[in-house]
Each structure stands twice: as structure tokens, then as C-alpha cells.
Short mmCIF file of C-alpha atoms and ligand atoms in Angstrom, two decimals:
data_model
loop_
_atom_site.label_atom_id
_atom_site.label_comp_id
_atom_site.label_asym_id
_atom_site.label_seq_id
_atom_site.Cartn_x
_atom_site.Cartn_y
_atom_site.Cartn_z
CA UNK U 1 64.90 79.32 101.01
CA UNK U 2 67.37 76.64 102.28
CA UNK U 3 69.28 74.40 100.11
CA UNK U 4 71.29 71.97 100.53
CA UNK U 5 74.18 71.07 98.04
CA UNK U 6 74.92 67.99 96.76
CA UNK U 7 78.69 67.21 97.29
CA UNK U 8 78.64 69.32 101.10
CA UNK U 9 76.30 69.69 104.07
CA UNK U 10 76.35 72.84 102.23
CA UNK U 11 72.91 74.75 103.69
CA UNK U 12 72.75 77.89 101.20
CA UNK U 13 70.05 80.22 102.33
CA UNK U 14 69.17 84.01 101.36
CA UNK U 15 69.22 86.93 103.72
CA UNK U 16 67.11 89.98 103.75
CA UNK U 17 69.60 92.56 101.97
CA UNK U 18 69.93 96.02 103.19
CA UNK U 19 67.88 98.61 101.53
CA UNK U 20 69.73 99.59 97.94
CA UNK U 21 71.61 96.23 97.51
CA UNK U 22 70.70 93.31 95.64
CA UNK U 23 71.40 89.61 97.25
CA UNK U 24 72.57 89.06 100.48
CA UNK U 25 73.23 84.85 100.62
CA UNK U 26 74.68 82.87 103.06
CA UNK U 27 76.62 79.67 103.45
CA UNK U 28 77.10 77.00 106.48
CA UNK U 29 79.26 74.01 105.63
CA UNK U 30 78.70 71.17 109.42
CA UNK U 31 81.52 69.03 107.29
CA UNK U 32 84.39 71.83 107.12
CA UNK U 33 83.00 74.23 109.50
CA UNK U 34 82.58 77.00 106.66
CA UNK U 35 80.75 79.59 107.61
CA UNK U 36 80.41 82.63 104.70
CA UNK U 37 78.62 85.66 103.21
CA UNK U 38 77.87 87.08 100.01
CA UNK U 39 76.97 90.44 99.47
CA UNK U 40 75.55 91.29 95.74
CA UNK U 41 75.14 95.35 95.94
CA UNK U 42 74.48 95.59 92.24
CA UNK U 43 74.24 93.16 88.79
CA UNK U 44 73.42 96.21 86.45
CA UNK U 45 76.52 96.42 84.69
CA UNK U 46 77.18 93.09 84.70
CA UNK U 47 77.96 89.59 87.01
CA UNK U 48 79.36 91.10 90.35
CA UNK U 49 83.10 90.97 90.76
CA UNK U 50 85.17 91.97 94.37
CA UNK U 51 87.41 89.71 96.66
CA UNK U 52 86.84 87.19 99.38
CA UNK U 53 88.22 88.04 102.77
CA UNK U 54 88.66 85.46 105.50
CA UNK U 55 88.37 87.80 108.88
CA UNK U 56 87.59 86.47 112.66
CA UNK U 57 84.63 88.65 112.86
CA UNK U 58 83.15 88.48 116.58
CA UNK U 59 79.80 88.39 115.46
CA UNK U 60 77.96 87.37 112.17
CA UNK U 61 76.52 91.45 112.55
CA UNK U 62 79.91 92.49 111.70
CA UNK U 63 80.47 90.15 109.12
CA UNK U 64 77.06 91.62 107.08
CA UNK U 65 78.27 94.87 107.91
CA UNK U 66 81.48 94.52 106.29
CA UNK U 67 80.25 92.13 103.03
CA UNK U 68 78.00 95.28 101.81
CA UNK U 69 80.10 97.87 102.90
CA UNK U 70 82.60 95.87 100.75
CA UNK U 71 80.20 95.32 97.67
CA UNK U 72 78.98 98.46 97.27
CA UNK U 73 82.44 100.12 97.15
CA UNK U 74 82.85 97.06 94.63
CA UNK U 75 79.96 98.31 92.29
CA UNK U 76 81.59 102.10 92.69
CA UNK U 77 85.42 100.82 91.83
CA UNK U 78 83.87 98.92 88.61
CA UNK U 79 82.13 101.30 87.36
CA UNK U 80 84.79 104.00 87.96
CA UNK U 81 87.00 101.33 85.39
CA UNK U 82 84.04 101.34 83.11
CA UNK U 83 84.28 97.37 83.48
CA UNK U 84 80.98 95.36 82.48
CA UNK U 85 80.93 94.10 86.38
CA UNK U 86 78.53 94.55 89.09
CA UNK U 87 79.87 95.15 93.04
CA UNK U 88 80.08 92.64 94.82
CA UNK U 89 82.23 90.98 97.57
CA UNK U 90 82.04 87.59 100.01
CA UNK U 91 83.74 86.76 103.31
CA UNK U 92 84.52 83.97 105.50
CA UNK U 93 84.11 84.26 108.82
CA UNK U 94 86.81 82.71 110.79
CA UNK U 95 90.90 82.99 111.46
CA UNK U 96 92.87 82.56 108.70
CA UNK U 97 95.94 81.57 110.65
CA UNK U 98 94.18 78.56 112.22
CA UNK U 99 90.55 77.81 110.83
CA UNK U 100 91.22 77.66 107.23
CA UNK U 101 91.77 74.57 105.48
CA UNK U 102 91.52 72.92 101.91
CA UNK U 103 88.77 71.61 102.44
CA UNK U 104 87.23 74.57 104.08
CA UNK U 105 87.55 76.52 100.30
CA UNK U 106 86.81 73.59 97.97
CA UNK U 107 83.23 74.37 100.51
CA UNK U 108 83.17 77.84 99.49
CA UNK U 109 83.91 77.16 95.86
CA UNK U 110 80.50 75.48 95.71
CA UNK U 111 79.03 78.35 97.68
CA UNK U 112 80.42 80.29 94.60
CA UNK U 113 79.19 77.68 92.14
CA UNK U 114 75.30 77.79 93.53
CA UNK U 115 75.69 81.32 92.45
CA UNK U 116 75.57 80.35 88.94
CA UNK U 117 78.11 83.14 87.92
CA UNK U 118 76.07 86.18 89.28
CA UNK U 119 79.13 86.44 91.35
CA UNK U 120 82.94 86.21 90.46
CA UNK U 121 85.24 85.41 93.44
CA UNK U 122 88.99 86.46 94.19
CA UNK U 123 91.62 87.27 96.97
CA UNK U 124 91.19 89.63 99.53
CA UNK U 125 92.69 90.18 103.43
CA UNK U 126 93.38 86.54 104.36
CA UNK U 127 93.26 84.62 101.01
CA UNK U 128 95.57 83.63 99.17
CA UNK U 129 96.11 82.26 95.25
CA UNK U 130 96.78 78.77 96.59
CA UNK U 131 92.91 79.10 98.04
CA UNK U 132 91.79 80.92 94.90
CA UNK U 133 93.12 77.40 93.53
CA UNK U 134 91.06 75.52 96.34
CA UNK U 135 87.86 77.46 94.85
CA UNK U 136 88.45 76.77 91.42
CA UNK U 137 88.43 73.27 91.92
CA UNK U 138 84.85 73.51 92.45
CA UNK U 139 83.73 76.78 90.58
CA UNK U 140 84.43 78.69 87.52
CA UNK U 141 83.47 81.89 88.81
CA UNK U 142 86.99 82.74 90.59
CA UNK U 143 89.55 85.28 89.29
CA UNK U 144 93.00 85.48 90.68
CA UNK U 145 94.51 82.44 89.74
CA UNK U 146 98.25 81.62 89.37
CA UNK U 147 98.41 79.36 86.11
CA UNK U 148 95.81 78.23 83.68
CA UNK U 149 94.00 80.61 80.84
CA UNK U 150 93.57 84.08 81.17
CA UNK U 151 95.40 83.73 84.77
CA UNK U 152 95.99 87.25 86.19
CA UNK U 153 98.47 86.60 89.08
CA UNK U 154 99.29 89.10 91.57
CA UNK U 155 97.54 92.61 90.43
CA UNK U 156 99.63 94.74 92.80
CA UNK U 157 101.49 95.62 89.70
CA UNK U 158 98.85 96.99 87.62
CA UNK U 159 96.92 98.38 90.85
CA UNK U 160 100.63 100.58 90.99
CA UNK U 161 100.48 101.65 87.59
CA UNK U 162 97.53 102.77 87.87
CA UNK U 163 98.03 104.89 90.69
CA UNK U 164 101.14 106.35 89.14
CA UNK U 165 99.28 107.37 86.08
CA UNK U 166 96.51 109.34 89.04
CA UNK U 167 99.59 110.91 90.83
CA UNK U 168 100.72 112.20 86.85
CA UNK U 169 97.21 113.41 86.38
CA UNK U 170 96.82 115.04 90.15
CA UNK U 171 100.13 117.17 89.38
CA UNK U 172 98.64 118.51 86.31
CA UNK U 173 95.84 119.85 86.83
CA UNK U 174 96.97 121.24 90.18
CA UNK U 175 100.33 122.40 88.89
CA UNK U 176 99.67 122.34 85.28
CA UNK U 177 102.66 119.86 84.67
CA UNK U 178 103.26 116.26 85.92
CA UNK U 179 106.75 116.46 86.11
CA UNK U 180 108.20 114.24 89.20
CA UNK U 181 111.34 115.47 89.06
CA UNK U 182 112.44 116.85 92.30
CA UNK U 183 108.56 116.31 93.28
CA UNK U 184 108.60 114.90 96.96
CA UNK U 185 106.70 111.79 97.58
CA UNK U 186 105.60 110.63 100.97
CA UNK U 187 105.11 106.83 100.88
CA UNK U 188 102.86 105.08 103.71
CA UNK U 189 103.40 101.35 103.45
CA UNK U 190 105.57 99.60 101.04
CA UNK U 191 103.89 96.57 100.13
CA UNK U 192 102.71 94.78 97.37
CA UNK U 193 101.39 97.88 95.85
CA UNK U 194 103.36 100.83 97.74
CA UNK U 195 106.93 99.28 96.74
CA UNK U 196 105.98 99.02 92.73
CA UNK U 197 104.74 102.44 93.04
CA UNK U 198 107.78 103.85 94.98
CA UNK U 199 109.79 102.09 92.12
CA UNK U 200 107.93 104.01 89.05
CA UNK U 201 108.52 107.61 90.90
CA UNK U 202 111.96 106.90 91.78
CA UNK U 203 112.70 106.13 87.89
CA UNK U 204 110.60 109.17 87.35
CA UNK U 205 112.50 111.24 89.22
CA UNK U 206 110.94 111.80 92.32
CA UNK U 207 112.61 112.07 95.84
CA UNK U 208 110.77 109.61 98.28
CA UNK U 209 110.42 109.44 102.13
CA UNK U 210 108.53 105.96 103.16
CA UNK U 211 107.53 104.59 106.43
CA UNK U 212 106.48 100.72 106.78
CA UNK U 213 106.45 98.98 109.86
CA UNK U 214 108.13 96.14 108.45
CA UNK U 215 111.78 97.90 108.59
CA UNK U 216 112.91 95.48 106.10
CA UNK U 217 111.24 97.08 103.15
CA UNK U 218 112.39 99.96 104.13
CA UNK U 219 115.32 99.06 104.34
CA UNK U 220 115.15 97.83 100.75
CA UNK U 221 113.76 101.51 99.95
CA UNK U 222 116.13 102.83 100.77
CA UNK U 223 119.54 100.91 99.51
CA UNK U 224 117.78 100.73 95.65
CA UNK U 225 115.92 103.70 95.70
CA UNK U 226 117.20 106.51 97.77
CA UNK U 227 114.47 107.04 99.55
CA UNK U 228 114.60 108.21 103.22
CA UNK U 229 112.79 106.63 106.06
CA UNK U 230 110.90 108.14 108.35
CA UNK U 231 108.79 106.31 111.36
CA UNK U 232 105.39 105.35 110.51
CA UNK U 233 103.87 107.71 113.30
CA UNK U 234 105.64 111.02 111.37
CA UNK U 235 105.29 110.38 108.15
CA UNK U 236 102.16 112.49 107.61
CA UNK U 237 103.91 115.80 109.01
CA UNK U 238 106.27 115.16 106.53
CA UNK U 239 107.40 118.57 104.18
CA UNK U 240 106.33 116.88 100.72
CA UNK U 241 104.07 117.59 97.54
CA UNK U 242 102.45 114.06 97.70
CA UNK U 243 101.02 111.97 100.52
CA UNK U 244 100.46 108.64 99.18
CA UNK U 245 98.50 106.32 101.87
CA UNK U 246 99.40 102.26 100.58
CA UNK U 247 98.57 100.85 103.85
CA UNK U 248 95.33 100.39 105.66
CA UNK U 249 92.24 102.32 105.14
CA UNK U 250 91.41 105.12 107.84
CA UNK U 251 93.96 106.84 107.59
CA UNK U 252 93.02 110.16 106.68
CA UNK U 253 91.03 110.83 110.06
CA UNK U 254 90.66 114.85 111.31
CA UNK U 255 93.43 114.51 113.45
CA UNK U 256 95.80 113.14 110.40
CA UNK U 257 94.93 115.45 107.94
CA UNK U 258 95.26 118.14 110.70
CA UNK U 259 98.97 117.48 110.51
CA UNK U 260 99.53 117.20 106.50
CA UNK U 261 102.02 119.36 104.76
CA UNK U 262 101.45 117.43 101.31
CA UNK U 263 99.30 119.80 98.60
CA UNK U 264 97.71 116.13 97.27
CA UNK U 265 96.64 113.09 98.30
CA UNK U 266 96.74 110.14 95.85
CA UNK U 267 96.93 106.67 96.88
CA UNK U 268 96.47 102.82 96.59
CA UNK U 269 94.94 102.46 100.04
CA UNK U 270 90.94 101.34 100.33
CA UNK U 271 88.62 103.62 102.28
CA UNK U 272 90.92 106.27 102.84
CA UNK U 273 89.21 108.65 104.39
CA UNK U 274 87.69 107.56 107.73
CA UNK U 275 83.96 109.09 107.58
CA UNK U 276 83.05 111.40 104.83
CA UNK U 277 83.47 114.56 106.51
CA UNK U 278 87.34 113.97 106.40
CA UNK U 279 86.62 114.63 102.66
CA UNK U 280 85.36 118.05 103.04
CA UNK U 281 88.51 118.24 106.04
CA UNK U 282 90.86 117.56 102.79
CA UNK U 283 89.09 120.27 100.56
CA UNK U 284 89.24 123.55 103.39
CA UNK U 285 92.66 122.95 104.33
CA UNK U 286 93.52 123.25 100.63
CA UNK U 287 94.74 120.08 99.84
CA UNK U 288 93.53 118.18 96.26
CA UNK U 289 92.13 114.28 97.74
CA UNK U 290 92.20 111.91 94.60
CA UNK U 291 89.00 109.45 95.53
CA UNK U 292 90.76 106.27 96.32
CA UNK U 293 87.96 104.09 94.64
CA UNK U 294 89.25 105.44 91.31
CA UNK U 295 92.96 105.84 91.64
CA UNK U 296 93.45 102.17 92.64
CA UNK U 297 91.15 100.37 89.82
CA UNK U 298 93.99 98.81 88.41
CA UNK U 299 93.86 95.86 90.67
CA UNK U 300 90.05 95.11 89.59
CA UNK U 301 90.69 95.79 85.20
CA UNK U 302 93.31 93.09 85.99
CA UNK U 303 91.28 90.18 87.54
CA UNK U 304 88.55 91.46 84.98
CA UNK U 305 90.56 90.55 82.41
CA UNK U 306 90.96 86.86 83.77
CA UNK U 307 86.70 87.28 84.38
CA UNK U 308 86.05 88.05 81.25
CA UNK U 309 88.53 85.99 79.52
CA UNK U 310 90.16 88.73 77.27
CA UNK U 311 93.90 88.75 76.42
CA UNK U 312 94.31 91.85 74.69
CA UNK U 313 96.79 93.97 76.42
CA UNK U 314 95.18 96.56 74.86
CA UNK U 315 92.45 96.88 77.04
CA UNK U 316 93.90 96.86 80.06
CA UNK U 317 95.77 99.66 79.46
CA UNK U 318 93.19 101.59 77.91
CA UNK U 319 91.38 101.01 81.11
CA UNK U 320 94.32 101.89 83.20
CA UNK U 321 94.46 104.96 81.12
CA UNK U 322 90.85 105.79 81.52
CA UNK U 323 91.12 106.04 85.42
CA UNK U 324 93.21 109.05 85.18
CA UNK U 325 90.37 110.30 82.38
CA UNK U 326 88.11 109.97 85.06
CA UNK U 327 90.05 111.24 87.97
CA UNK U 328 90.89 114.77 85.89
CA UNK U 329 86.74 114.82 85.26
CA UNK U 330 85.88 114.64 88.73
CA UNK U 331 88.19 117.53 89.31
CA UNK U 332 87.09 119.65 86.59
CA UNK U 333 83.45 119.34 87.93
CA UNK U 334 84.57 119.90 91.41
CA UNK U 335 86.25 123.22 90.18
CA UNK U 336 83.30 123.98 89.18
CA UNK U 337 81.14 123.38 91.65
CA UNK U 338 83.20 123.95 94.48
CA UNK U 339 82.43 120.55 96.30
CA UNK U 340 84.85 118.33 97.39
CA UNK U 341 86.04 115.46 94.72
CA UNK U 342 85.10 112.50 96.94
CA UNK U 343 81.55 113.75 96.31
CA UNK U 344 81.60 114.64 92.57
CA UNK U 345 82.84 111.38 92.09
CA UNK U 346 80.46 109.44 93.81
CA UNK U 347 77.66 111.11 92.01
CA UNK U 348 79.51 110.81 88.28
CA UNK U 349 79.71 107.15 89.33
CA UNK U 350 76.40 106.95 89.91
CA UNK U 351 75.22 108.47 86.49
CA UNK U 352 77.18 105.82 85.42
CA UNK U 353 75.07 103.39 87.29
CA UNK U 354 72.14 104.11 85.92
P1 NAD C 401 100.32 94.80 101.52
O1 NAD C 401 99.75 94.07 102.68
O2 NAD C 401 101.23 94.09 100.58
O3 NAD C 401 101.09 96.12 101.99
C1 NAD C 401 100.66 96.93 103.04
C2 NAD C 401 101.93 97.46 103.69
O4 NAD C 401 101.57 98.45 104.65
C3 NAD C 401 102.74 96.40 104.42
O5 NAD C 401 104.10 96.47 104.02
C4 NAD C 401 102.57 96.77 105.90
O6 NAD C 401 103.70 96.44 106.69
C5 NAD C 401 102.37 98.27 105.79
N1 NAD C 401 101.72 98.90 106.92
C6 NAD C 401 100.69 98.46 107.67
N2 NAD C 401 100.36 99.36 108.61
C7 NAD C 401 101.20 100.42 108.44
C8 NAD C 401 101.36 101.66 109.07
N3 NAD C 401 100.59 102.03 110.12
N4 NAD C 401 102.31 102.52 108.63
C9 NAD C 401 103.10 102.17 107.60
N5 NAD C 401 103.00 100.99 106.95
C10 NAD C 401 102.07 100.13 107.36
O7 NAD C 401 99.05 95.39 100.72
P2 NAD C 401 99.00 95.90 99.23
O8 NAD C 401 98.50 94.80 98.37
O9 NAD C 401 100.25 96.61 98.90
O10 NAD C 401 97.80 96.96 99.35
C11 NAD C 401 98.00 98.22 99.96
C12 NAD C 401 96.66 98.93 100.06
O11 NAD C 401 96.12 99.09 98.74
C13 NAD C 401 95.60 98.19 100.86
O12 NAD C 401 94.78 99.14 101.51
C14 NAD C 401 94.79 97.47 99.80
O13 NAD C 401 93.47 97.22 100.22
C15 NAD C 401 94.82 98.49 98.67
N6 NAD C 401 94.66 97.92 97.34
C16 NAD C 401 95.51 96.96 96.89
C17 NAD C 401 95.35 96.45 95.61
C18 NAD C 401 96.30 95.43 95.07
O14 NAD C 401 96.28 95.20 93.83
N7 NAD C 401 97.14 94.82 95.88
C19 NAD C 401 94.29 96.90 94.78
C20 NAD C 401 93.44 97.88 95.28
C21 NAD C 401 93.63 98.40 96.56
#
């Protein structure tokens, strides 16, 4: 049914969801020319929780393709933190470079509001914390924030951490120690996350070859760290233990993992592998794929902390901790079983879910 908020032309309707998910809502603003999705996949552990991502989509087909693609990994990540969140995830469809505007997210922030807190914004591709501030001046339900109570700031940080702890936890059960010393790391994209975790193995030990295109960081890498730099198109035929993607998603297709040397894969990256059948790729040419979904939870236990208004460091870390629990499960079962650990995961996730 429409409806139209008080404070906006704000016309609020709901979609027809794909099969499997819950909600599927939308939002049209006239006034600030907001035009925005919200995907609910799943409320059964709790309110749904996952980032907004402003993206020029070419058609509003794309956009619902993406929002529940989005969500649903949402409901998998949570539950792989054991947080008391639900998947979801929103976007707004339009350029961030040129179509966004104050205005624009104060409009989305009562989007977020109708929702009556069945849905917990925060930053994705193309938002920033000075729109997560936009939002919050018209909802509650937004995470992500710079200053106030419970504020989580940036969680590249934490996101790192926890994929350090994954990388420990990889090593040992496939080597039986996780000793970096000497270990060779190879680093795709040193951002937010990639950087912080290139940090932690360097102090660890570790000898690092990183590829960014932005050759400034690299740059950086290597001055402070020691690491060498390699081009971003050779970095996966690079002679190393690890390959750690922190870039975009895709990027273990057939034809990269065709050229990996590395023994494991363990990285911050989203949607790593590019269809499902790159998982199984991973598995017969030997090499040990850490599911993405649960290595890089930290972000998420970080902004849940700020959702659920807790401020004991305590359990953060024991969540943090808990993803590498999780990760050595998954490969325990898939010893067992002989399947691929993308898979075993997905299905311990789902007895989670239910
Ligand atoms: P970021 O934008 O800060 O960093 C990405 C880096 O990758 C940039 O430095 C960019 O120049 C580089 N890059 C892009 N294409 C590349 C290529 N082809 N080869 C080499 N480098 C390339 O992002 P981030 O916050 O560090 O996140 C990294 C990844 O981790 C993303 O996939 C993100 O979705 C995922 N992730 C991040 C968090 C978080 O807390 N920030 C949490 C969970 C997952």
C-alpha cells in the first residue's frame, strides 16, 4: 500500500519480495528526487542490519537485484558473528558524485524511520558518515556515526582484525602452526581494510607483496612496511603462502584462480568468488578458500555494537574471536566431508538460521 509521509512527498510503497526474503519496500521522494530500496531477507534473529549504497544503477531491475543479493549475504554475515541481527541492506539509486544532496538523505532517513526499526541503516559504496549524519537527523535506526553514544566510527579497523585473527586460524589448521614469520602474504588492495591488515602481519612477522592501483599506498607499503609492490594485474601469480583479496569482489574467477601459487585464500573482500563453482575451482587445485562472509564480520560486530547500544569491549572481541571459532568449524566439517568450505559454511549458517 502507498503512503505518504508527513514531513516529504515521501510515497513509501511495498514490493513483491523474491521468493525466501522477507520485505522488499520502496521509497520515491518528488521534493529531493530520492529514489531508494530496501531489501529485508530475514528478521529471525533480530531487526535487520547491512549498509546503504548509493549506485547509478541503469535500471530499477538492477537496483532489486542488487538490494537482496545484498541482504541475504547480510542475514549470512550476521549470523556467521552470532549477532542478534537479521540481513538486510538498502540502496539509493542515483550518482553519488552529482545526485546526492543533504536533503536527498534527511529523505531517506524517514524512509528508514517508516520502518519502525525493523531495519538498521549504515555506510556502504557511496555513503559516507557525514550522510549517516544526514539520516540520523531523521531516524534512530542508523549505525555508523562519527560522534554521539555508542558511535562506532570507521570499522575498517576491526573488519582487519578480524581477518588477521582468520589468516592465524587458516595457517593452523592447514600447517598446524600460525606462525607469520617468514610466511609470505600477497596483499590485493590497500585500503581502509587491506592497509590495517598489511600493518598487523608486518608486526607479525610476515613478508608482504601488495598491489593497489592507487600507487600512493603503495608507496606507503612499502617505505613503513617493507613490503614489495607488484602491479595489480600480477599479483595473483605471485610465489606466496597467502592470497589476501581487500579489493573488489569477483576476483577469484576460473581464470584467476587458474594462476594462484598461494596454498590459502583469506580475505576482507565481499563476494569473493565470482559464481559458486569458483569455490569447488579453489578446493581441486588444492588451495584452502576461507568463506569471505565469515572472515570479514568484524566490520558488522562493530556497527552492532553502536545498534545495539552496548559498550563493553568485551563483546566485541569475543565476537571477533568467535569468527575464527567458526571459520576452524567449517573446516573441520569440510575435512570431513570432503566438500568445499564455501558450502559447509553456508549450510552451518543456515542451522544457525533456523
Ligand atoms: P577501500 O575502498 O578503502 O579499499 C579498496 C582498495 O582497493 C583501494 O585502495 C583501491 O584503490 C584498491 N583497488 C581497487 N581495485 C583494485 C585492483 N584491481 N587491484 C588492486 N587494488 C585495487 O575499501 P575497504 O573498506 O578497505 O574494503 C575492502 C574490501 O573489503 C571491499 O570489498 C569491502 O566491501 C570489504 N569489506 C570492508 C569492510 C570494512 O570494514 N571496511 C567490512 C567488510 C567487508
Amino acid at each position: 500500500m502507498n503512503q505518504i509521509t508527513a514531513d516529504h512527498s515521501l510515497i513509501i510503497r511495498d514490493l513483491k519480495p523474491s521468493e525466501g526474503y522477507e520485505r522488499l519496500i520502496e521509497a520515491q521522494d518528488a521534493q529531493t528526487g530520492l529514489h531508494a530500496l530496501v531489501s529485508i531477507h530475514s528478521l529471525r534473529r533480530g531487526p535487520a542490519a547491512g549498509g546503504c549504497r548509493m549506485f547509478n544503477y541503469a535500471k530499477a531491475e538492477d537496483a532489486i537485484y542488487d538490494v537482496e543479493r545484498l541482504s541475504r549475504g547480510m542475514t549470512y554475515k550476521n549470523a556467521a558473528a552470532e549477532l542478534p541481527l537479521g540481513g538486510g541492506k538498502s540502496v539509493i539509486i542515483g550518482d553519488p558524485k552529482t545526485q546526492k544532496t543533504p536533503a536527498l538523505m534527511r529523505a531517506f532517513g524517514a524512509f528508514i524511520e517508516h520502518l519502525a526499526g525493523d531495519y538498521y541503516t549504515a555506510e556502504d559504496v557511496g555513503v559516507s558518515p557525514q550522510d549517516m549524519a544526514h539520516i540520523a537527523e531523521k531516524t534512530a535506526y542508523v549505525a555508523g556515526l562519527e560522534g554521539g553514544e555508542f558511535a562506532s566510527g570507521d570499522p575498517s579497523p576491526v573488519t582487519a582484525r578480524g581477518v588477521f585473527l582468520c589468516l592465524r586460524q587458516t595457517l593452523k589448521h592447514g600447517l598446524g602452526s600460525d606462525d607469520l614469520t617468514d610466511k609470505k602474504v600477497a596483499i590485493q588492495g590497500l585500503g581502509h581494510v587491506g592497509m590495517s591488515l598489511a600493518e598487523m602481519l608486518h608486526r607479525a612477522g610476515a613478508k608482504l607483496i601488495v598491489s593497489d592501483i592507487n600507487a600512493e599506498t603503495v608507496r606507503t607499503a612499502e617505505a613503513r612496511l617493507g613490503a614489495s609492490v607488484t602491479a595489480p594485474d600480477a599479483i595473483l601469480h605471485q610465489d606466496v603462502d597467502i592470497f589476501a583479496p581487500c579489493a573488489m569482489g569477483g576476483a577469484l574467477t576460473a581464470d584467476a584462480i587458474a594462476l594462484l601459487k598461494a596454498r590459502f585464500v583469506v580475505g576482507a573482500a565481499n563476494n569473493q568468488l565470482a559464481d559458486d563453482s569458483c569455490g569447488q575451482r579453489l578446493q581441486d587445485a588444492g588451495i584452502l578458500y576461507a568463506p569471505d562472509y565469515i572472515v570479514n564480520g568484524g566490520g558488522i560486530v562493530n556497527v552492532a555494537m553502536e545498534i545495539l547500544k552496548i559498550d563493553d569491549p568485551s563483546y566485541r572481541e569475543s565476537r571477533i574471536a568467535g569468527l575464527a571459532t567458526t571459520l576452524e568449524q567449517v573446516f573441520q566439517r569440510a575435512d570431513e566431508t570432503g566438500e568445499p568450505p564455501h558450502l559447509v559454511a553456508n549450510r552451518l549458517i543456515e542451522r544457525r538460521l533456523q
